[in-house]
Short mmCIF file of C-alpha atoms in Angstrom, two decimals:
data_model
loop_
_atom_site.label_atom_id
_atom_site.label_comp_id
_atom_site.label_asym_id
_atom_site.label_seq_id
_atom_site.Cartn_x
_atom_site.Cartn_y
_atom_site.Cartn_z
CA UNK A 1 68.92 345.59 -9.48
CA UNK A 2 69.77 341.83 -9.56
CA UNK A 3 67.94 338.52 -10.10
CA UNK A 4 66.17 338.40 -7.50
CA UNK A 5 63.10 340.80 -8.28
CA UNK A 6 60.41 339.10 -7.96
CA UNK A 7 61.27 337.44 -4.96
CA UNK A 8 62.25 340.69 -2.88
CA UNK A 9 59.25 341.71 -4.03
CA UNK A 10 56.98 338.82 -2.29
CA UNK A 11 59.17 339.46 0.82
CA UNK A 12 58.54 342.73 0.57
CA UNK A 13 54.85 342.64 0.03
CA UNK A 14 54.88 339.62 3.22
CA UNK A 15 56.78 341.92 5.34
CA UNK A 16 54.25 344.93 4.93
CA UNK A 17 51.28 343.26 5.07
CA UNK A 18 50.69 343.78 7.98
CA UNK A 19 50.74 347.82 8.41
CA UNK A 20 49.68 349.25 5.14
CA UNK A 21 51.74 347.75 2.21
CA UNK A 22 54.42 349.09 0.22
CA UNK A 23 52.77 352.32 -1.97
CA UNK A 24 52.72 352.36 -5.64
CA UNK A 25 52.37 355.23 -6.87
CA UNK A 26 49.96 356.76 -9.56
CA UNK A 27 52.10 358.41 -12.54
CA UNK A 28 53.35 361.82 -11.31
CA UNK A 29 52.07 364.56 -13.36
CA UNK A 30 49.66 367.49 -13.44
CA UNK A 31 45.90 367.08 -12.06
CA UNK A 32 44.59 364.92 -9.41
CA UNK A 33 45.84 361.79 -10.32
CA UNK A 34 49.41 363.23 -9.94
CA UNK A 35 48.64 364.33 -6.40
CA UNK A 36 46.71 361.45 -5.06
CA UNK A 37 50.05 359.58 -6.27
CA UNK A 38 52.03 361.47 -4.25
CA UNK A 39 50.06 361.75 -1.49
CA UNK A 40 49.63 358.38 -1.35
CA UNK A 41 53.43 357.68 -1.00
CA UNK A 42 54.21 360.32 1.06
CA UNK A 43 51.62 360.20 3.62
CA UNK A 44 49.63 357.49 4.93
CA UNK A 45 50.96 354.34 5.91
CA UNK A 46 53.65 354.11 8.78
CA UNK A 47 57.38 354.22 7.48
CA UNK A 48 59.48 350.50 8.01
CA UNK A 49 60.23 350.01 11.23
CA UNK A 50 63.81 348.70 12.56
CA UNK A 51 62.98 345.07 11.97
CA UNK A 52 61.26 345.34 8.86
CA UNK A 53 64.38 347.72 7.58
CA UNK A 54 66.92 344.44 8.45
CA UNK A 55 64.92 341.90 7.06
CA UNK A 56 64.88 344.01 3.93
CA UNK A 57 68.38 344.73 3.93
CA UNK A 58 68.68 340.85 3.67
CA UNK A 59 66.89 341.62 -0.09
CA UNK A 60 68.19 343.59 -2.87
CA UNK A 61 66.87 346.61 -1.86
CA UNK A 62 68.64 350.41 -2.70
CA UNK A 63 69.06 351.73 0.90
CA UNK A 64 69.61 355.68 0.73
CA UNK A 65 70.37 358.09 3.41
CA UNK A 66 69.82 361.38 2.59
CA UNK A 67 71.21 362.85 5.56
CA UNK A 68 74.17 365.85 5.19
CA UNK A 69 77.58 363.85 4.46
CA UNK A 70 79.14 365.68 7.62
CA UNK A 71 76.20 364.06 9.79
CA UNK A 72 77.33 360.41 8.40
CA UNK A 73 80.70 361.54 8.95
CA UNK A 74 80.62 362.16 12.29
CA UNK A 75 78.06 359.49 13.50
CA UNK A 76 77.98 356.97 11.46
CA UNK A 77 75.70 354.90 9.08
CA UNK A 78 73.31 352.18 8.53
CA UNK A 79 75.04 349.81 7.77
CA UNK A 80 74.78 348.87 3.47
CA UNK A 81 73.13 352.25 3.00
CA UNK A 82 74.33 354.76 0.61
CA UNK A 83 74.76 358.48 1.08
CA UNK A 84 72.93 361.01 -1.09
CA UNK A 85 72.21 364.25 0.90
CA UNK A 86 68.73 365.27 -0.19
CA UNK A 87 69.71 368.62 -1.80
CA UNK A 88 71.24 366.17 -4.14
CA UNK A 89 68.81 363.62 -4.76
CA UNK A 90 66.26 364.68 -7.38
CA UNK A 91 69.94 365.32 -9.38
CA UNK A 92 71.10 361.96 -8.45
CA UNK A 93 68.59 360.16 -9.44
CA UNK A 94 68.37 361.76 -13.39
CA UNK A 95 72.34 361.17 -13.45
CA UNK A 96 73.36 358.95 -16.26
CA UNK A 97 73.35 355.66 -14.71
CA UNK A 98 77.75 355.59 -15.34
CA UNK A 99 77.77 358.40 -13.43
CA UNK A 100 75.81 357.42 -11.01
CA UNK A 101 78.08 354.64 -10.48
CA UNK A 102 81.13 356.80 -10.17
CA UNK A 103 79.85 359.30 -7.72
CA UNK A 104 78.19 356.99 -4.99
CA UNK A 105 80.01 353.37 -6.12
CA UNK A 106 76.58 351.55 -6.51
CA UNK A 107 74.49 351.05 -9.30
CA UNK A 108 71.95 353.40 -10.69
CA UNK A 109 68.15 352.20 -9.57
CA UNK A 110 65.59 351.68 -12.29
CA UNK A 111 62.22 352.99 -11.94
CA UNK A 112 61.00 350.17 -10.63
CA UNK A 113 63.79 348.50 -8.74
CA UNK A 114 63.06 349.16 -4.28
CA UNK A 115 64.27 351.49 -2.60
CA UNK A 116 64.32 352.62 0.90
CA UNK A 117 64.95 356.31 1.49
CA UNK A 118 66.08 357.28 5.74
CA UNK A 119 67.67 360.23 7.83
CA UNK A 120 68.00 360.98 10.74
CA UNK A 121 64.34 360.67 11.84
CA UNK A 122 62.20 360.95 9.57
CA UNK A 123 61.51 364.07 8.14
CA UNK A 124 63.87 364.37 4.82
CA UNK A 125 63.27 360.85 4.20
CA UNK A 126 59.57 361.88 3.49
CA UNK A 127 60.43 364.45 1.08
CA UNK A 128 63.05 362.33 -0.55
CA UNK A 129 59.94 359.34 -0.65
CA UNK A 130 58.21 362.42 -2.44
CA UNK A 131 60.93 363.12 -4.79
CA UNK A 132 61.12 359.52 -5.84
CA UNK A 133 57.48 359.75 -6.40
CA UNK A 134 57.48 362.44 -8.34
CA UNK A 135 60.57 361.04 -10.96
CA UNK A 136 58.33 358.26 -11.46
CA UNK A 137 59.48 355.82 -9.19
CA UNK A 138 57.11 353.03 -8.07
CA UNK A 139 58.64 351.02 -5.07
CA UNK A 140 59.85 353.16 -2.64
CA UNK A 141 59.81 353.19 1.02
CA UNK A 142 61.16 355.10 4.06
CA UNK A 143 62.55 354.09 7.36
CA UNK A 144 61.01 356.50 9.05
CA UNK A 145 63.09 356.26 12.66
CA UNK A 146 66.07 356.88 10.70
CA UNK A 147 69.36 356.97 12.57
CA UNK A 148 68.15 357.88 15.56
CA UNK A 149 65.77 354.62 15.93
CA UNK A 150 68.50 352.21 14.28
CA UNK A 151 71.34 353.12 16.82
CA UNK A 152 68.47 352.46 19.73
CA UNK A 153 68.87 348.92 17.78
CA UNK A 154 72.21 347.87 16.86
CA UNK A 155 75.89 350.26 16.52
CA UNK A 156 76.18 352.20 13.05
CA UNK A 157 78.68 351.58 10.99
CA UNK A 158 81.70 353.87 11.11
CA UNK A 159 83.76 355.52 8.54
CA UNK A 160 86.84 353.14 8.20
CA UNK A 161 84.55 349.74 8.27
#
């Protein structure tokens, strides 16, 4: 997703130092080693908080929101994120990458490209971290606040803007 990889990806490591690290996972797949990876990115270690979500967003990181289109309708977004309800997701992210492009206007993610995954609190953006996981993808994150803790922040961004 750009140019800058391996530089998002020292900022990235920098910026979660601090409270666990960003998770790589193992490769999904039957056994243990498939479940420790998933467990491993879909449990332990806190979610980003606010700050380290907007220093990211500074990066070329993917920022998804899997909340329900009406919900981001009527209250807004995170500003630069991208809306993929979750019942979508695991779809979305096998869609041929032109495809991808036309439905939600941004380009696919690779397997290894970052990407932050947030709702409204926290709950579906742990599944959809799980998901990820278990397509194979191995920098992913979630902002676990979601909505909720953003607008606490800073006003979302409404339809229109």
């Amino acid at each position: 997703m750009g140019a800058g990889g391996a530089g998002w990806w020292r900022a990235a490591l920098a910026l979660r130092a601090a409270s666990g690290g960003w998770r790589r996972a193992a490769a999904p797949g039957p056994g243990a080693a498939g479940a420790a990876g998933r467990r491993l990115c879909s449990g332990g270690a806190p979610g980003l908080s606010y700050q380290e979500l907007k220093d990211l967003k500074k990066t070329d990181v993917l920022h998804i929101d899997v909340r329900e289109r009406w919900e981001v309708e009527s209250s807004g977004k995170i500003p630069a994120s991208i809306n993929i309800p979750l019942g979508e997701l695991v779809e979305a992210l096998q869609m041929d990458p032109a495809e991808f492009k036309e439905r939600y206007n941004q380009k696919m993610p690779a397997k290894s490209d970052p990407v932050v995954f947030s709702c409204l609190a926290g709950k579906r953006s742990k599944q959809a971290l799980g998901f990820a996981t278990s397509l194979g993808f191995s920098r992913v994150q979630q902002y676990a606040g979601g909505f909720e803790d953003w607008v606490k922040h800073e006003p979302p961004e409404k339809k229109g803007r």
